JSON list of C-alpha atoms in Angstrom, two decimals:
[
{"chain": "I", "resi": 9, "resn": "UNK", "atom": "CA", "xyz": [-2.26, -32.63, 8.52]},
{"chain": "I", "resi": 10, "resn": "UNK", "atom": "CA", "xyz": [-4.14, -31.82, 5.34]},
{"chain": "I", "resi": 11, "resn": "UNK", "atom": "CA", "xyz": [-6.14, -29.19, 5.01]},
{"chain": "I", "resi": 12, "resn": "UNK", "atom": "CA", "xyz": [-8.91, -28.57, 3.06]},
{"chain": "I", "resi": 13, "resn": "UNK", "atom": "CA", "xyz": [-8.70, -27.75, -0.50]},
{"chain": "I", "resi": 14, "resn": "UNK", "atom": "CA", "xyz": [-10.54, -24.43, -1.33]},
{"chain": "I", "resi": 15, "resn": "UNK", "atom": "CA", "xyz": [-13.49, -25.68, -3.00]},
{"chain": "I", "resi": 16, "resn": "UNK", "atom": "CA", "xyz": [-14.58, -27.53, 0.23]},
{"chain": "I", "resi": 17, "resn": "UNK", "atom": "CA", "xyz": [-13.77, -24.22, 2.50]},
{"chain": "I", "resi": 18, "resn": "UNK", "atom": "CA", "xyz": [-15.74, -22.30, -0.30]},
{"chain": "I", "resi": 19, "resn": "UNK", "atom": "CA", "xyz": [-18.95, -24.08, 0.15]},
{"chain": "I", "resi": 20, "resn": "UNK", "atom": "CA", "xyz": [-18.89, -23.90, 3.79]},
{"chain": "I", "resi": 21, "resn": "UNK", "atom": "CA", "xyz": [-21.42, -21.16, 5.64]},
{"chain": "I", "resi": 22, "resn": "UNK", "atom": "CA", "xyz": [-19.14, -18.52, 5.75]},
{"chain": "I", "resi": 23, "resn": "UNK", "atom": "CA", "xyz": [-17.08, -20.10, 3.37]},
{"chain": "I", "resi": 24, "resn": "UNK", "atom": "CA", "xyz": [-15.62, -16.89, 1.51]},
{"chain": "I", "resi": 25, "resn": "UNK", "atom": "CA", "xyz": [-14.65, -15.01, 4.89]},
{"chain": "I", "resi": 26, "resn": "UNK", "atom": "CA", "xyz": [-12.35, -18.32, 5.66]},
{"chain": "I", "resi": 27, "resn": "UNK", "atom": "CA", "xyz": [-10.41, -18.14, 2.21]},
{"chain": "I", "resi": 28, "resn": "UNK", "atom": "CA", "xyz": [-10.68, -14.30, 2.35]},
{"chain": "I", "resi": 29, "resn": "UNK", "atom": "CA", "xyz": [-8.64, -14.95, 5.86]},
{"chain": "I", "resi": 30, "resn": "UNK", "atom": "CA", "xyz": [-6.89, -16.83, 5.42]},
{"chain": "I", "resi": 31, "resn": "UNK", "atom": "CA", "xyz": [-5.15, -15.18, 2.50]},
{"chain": "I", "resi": 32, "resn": "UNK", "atom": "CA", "xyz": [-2.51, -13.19, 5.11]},
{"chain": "I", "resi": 33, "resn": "UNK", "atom": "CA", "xyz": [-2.53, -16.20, 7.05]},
{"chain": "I", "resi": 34, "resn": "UNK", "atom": "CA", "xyz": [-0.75, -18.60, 3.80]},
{"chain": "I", "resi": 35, "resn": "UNK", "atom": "CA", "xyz": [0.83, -15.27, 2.09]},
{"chain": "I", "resi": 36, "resn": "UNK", "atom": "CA", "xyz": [1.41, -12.63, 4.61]},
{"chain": "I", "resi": 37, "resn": "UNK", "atom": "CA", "xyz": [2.03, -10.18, 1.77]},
{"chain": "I", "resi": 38, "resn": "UNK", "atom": "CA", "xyz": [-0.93, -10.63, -0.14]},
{"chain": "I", "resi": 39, "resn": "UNK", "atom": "CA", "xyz": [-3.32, -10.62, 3.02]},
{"chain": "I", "resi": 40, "resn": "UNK", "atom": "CA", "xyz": [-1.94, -6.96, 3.63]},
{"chain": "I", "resi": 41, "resn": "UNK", "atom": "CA", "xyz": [-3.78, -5.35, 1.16]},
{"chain": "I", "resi": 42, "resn": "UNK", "atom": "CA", "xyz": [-7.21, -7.08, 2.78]},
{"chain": "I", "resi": 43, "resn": "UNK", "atom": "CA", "xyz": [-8.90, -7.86, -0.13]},
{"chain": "I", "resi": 44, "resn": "UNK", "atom": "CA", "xyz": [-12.19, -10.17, 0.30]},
{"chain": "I", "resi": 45, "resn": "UNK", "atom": "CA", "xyz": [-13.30, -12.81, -1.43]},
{"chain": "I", "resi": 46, "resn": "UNK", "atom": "CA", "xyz": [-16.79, -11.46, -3.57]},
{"chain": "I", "resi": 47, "resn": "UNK", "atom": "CA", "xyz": [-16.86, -15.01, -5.69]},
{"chain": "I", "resi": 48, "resn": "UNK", "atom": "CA", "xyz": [-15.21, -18.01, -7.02]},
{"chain": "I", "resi": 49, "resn": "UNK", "atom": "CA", "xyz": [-16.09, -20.45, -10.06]},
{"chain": "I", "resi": 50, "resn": "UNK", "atom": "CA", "xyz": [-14.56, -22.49, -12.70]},
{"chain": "I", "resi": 51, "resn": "UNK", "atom": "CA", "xyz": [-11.97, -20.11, -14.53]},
{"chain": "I", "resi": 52, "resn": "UNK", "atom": "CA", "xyz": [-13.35, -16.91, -12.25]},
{"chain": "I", "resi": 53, "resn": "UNK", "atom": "CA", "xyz": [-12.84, -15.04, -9.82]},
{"chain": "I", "resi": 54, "resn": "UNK", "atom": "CA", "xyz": [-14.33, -11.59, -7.88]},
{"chain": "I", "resi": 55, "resn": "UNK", "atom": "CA", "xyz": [-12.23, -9.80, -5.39]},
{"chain": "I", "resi": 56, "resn": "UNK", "atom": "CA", "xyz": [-12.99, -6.33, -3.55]},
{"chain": "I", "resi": 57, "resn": "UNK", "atom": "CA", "xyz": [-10.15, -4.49, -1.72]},
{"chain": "I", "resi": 58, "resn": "UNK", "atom": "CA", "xyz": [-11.06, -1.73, 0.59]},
{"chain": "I", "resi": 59, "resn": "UNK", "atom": "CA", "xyz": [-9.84, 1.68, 0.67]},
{"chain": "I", "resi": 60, "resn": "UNK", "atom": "CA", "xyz": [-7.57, 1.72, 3.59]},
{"chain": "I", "resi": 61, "resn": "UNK", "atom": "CA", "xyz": [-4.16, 4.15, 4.36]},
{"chain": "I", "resi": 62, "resn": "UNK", "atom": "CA", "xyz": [-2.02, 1.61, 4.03]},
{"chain": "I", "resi": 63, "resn": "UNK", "atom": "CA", "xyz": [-3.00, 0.85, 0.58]},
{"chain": "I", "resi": 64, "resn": "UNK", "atom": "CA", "xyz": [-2.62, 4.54, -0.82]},
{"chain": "I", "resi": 65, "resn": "UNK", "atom": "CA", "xyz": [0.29, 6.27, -1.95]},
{"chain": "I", "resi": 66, "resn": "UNK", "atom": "CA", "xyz": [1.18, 9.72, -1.79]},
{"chain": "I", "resi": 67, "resn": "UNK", "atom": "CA", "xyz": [-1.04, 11.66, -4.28]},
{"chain": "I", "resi": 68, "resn": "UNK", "atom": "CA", "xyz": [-3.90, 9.96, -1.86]},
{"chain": "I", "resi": 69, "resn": "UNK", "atom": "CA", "xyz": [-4.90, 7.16, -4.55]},
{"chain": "I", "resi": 70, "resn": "UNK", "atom": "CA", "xyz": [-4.00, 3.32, -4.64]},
{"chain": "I", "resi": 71, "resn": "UNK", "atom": "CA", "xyz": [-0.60, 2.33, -4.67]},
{"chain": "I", "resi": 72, "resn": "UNK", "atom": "CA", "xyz": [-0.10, 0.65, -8.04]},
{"chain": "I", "resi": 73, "resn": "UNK", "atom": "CA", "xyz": [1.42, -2.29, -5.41]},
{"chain": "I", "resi": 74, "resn": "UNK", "atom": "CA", "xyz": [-1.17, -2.89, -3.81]},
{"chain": "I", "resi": 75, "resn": "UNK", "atom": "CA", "xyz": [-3.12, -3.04, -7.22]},
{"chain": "I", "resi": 76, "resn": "UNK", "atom": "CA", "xyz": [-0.45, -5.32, -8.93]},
{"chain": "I", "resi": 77, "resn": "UNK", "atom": "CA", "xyz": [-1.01, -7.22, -5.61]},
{"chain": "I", "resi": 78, "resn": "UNK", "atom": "CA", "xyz": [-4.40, -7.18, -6.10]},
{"chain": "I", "resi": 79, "resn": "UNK", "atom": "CA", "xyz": [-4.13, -8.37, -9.81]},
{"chain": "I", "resi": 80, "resn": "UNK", "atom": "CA", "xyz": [-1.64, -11.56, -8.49]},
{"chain": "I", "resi": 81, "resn": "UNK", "atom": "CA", "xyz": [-4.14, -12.73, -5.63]},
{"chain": "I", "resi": 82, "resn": "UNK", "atom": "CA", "xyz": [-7.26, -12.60, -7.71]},
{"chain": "I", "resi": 83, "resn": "UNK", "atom": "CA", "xyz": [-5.82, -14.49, -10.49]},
{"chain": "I", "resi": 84, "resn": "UNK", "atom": "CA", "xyz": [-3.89, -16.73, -7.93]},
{"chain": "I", "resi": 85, "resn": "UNK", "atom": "CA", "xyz": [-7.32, -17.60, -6.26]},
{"chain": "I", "resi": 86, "resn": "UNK", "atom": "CA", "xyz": [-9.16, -18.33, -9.49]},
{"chain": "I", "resi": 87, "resn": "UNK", "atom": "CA", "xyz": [-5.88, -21.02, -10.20]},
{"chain": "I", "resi": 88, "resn": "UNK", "atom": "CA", "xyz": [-6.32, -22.83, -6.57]},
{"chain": "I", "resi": 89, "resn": "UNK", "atom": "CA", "xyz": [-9.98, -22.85, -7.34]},
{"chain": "I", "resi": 90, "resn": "UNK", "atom": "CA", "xyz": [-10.39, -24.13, -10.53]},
{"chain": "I", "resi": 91, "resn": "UNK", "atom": "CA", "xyz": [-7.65, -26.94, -11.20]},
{"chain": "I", "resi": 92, "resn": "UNK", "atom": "CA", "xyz": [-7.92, -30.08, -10.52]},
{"chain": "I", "resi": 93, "resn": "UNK", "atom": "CA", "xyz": [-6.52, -31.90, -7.71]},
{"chain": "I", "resi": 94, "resn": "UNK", "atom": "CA", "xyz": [-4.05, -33.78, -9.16]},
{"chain": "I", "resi": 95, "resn": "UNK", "atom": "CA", "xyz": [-2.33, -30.25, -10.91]},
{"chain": "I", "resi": 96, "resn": "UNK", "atom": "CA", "xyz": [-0.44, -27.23, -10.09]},
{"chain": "I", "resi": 97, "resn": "UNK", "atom": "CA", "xyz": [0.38, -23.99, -10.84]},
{"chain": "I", "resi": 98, "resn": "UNK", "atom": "CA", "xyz": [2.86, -21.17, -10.98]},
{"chain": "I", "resi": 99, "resn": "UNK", "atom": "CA", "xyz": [2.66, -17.11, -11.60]},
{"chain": "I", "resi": 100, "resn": "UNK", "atom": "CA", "xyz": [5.54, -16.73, -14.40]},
{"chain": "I", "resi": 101, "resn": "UNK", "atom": "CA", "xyz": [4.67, -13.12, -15.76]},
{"chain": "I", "resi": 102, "resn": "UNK", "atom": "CA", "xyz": [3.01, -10.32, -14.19]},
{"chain": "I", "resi": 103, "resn": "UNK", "atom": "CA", "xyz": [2.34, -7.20, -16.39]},
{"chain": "I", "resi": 104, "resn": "UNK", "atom": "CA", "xyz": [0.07, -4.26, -15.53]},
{"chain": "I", "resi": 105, "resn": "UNK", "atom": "CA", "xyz": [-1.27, -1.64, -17.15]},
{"chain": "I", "resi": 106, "resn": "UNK", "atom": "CA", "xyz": [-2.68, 1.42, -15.10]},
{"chain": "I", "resi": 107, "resn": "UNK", "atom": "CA", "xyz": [-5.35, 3.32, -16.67]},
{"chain": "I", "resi": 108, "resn": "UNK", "atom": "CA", "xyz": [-7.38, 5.86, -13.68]},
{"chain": "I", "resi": 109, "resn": "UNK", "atom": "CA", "xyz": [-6.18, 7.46, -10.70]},
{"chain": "I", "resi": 110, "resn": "UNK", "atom": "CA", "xyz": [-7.88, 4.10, -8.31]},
{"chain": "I", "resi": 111, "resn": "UNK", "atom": "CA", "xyz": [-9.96, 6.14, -5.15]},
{"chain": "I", "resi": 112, "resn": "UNK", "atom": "CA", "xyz": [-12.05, 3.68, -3.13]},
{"chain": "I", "resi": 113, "resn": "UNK", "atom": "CA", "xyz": [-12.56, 0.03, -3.06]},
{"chain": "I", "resi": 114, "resn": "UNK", "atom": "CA", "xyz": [-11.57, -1.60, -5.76]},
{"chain": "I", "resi": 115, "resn": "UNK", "atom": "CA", "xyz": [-13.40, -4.70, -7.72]},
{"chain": "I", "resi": 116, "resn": "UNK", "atom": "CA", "xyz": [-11.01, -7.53, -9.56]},
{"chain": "I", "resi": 117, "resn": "UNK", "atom": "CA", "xyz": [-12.21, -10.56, -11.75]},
{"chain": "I", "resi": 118, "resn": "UNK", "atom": "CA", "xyz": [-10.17, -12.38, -13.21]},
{"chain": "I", "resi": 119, "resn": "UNK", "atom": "CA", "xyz": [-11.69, -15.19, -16.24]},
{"chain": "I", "resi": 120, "resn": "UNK", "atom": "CA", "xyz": [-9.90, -17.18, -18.10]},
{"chain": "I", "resi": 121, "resn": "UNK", "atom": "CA", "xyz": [-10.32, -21.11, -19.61]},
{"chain": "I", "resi": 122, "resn": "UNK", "atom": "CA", "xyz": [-9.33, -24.04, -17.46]},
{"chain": "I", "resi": 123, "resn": "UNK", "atom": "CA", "xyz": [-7.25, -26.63, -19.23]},
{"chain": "I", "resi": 124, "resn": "UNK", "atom": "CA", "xyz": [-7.91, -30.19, -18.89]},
{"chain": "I", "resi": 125, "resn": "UNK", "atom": "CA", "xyz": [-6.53, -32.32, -16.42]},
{"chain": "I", "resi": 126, "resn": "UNK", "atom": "CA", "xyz": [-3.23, -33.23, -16.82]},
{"chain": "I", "resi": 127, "resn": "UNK", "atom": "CA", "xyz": [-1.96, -30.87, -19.57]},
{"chain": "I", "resi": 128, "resn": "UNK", "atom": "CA", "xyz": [1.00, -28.87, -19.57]},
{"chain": "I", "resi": 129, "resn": "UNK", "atom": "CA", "xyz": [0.40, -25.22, -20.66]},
{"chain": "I", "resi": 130, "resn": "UNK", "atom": "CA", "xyz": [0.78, -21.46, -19.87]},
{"chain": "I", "resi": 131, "resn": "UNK", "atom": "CA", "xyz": [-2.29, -19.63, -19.25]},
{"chain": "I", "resi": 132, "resn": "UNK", "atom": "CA", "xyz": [-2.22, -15.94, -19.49]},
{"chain": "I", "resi": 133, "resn": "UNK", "atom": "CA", "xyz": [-5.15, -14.49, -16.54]},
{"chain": "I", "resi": 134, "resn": "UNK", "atom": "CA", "xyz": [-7.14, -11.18, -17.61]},
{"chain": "I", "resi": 135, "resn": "UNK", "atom": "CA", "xyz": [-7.84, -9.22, -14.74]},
{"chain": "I", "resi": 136, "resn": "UNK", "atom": "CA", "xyz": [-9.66, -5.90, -14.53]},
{"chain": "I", "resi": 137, "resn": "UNK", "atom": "CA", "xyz": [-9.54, -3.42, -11.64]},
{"chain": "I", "resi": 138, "resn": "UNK", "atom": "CA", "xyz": [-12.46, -1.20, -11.50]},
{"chain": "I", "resi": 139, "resn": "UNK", "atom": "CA", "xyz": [-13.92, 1.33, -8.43]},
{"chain": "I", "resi": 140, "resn": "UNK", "atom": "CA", "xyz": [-17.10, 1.91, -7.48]},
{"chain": "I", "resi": 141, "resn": "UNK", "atom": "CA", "xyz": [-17.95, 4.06, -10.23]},
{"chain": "I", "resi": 142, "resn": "UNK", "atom": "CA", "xyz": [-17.24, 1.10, -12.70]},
{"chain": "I", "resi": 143, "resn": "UNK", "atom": "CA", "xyz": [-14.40, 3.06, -14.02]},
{"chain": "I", "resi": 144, "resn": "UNK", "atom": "CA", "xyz": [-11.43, 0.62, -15.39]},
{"chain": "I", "resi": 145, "resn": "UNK", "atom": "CA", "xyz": [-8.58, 2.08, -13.29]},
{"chain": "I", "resi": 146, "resn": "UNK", "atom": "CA", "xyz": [-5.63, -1.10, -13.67]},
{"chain": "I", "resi": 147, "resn": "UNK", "atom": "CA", "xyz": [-5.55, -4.26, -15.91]},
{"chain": "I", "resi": 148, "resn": "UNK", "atom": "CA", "xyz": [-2.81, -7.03, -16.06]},
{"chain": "I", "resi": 149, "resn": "UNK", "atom": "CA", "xyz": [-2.35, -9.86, -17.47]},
{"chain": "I", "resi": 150, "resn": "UNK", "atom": "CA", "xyz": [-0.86, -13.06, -14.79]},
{"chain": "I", "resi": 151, "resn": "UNK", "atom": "CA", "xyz": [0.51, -15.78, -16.82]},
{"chain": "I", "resi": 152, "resn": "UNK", "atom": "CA", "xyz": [0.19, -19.01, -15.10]},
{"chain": "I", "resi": 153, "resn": "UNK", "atom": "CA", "xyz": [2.84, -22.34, -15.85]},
{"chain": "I", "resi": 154, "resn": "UNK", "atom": "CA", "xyz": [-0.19, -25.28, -15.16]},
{"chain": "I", "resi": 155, "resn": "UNK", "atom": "CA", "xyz": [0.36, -28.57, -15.13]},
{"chain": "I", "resi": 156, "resn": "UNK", "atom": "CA", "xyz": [0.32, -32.16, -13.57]},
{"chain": "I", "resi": 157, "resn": "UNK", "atom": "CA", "xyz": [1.75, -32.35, -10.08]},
{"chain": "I", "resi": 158, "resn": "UNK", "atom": "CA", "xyz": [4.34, -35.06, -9.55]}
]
């Protein structure tokens, strides 16, 4: 059975609680820091995770893993989104760079250029963590291997 591709599920009513869902149901690791899905476009992305226990450490802030986690999924999304059908891609880097002490729900976007279809390249993925206050508490950059499937 095939499912539908993300852009379909996006556009239904209710669209963004589906994909948001079904992130833990596709990668169990990634759906256990519950982000949700804010927005998706072309070479974008929005996510918001909540504060929650399980995502804090022990000086009471976010875990820098469940940011990092954050950082993957957001770019990840924005990749399943945006290419076209007939490519893939692949998370070959992950760097992050923490810059606040994160305390409450945290907003990621992610923007970068989509290649055209069919071409073979590495795509490196901005995306900035900042918390309610609009303070800049994480960035990383997600490099991406794209290219035709087959």
């Amino acid at each position: 059975m095939k499912l539908p591709d993300i852009r379909s599920i996006y556009a239904l009513p209710g669209g963004r609680r589906l994909i948001s869902r079904g992130i833990g149901f596709v990668a169990p690791y990634s759906g256990s820091i519950g982000a949700r899905v804010v927005a998706l476009a072309d070479g974008q992305a929005r996510l918001r995770m909540p504060d929650k226990r399980s995502n804090r450490n022990h000086l009471n802030s976010i875990h820098a893993c469940a940011l990092s986690t954050l950082a993957e999924t957001t770019a990840g999304l924005s990749v399943l989104y945006s290419l076209p059908a007939d490519m893939r891609g692949i998370a070959v880097h992950l760097g992050v760079n923490y810059h606040a002490k994160a305390r409450g729900a945290i907003m990621a976007s992610a923007r970068w250029s989509v290649p055209a279809s069919g071409e073979q390249v590495e795509r490196d993925i901005e995306v900035l963590m900042h918390d309610g206050d609009d303070v800049l508490v994480a960035s990383a950059i997600v490099r991406y291997r794209l290219g035709p499937r087959g």
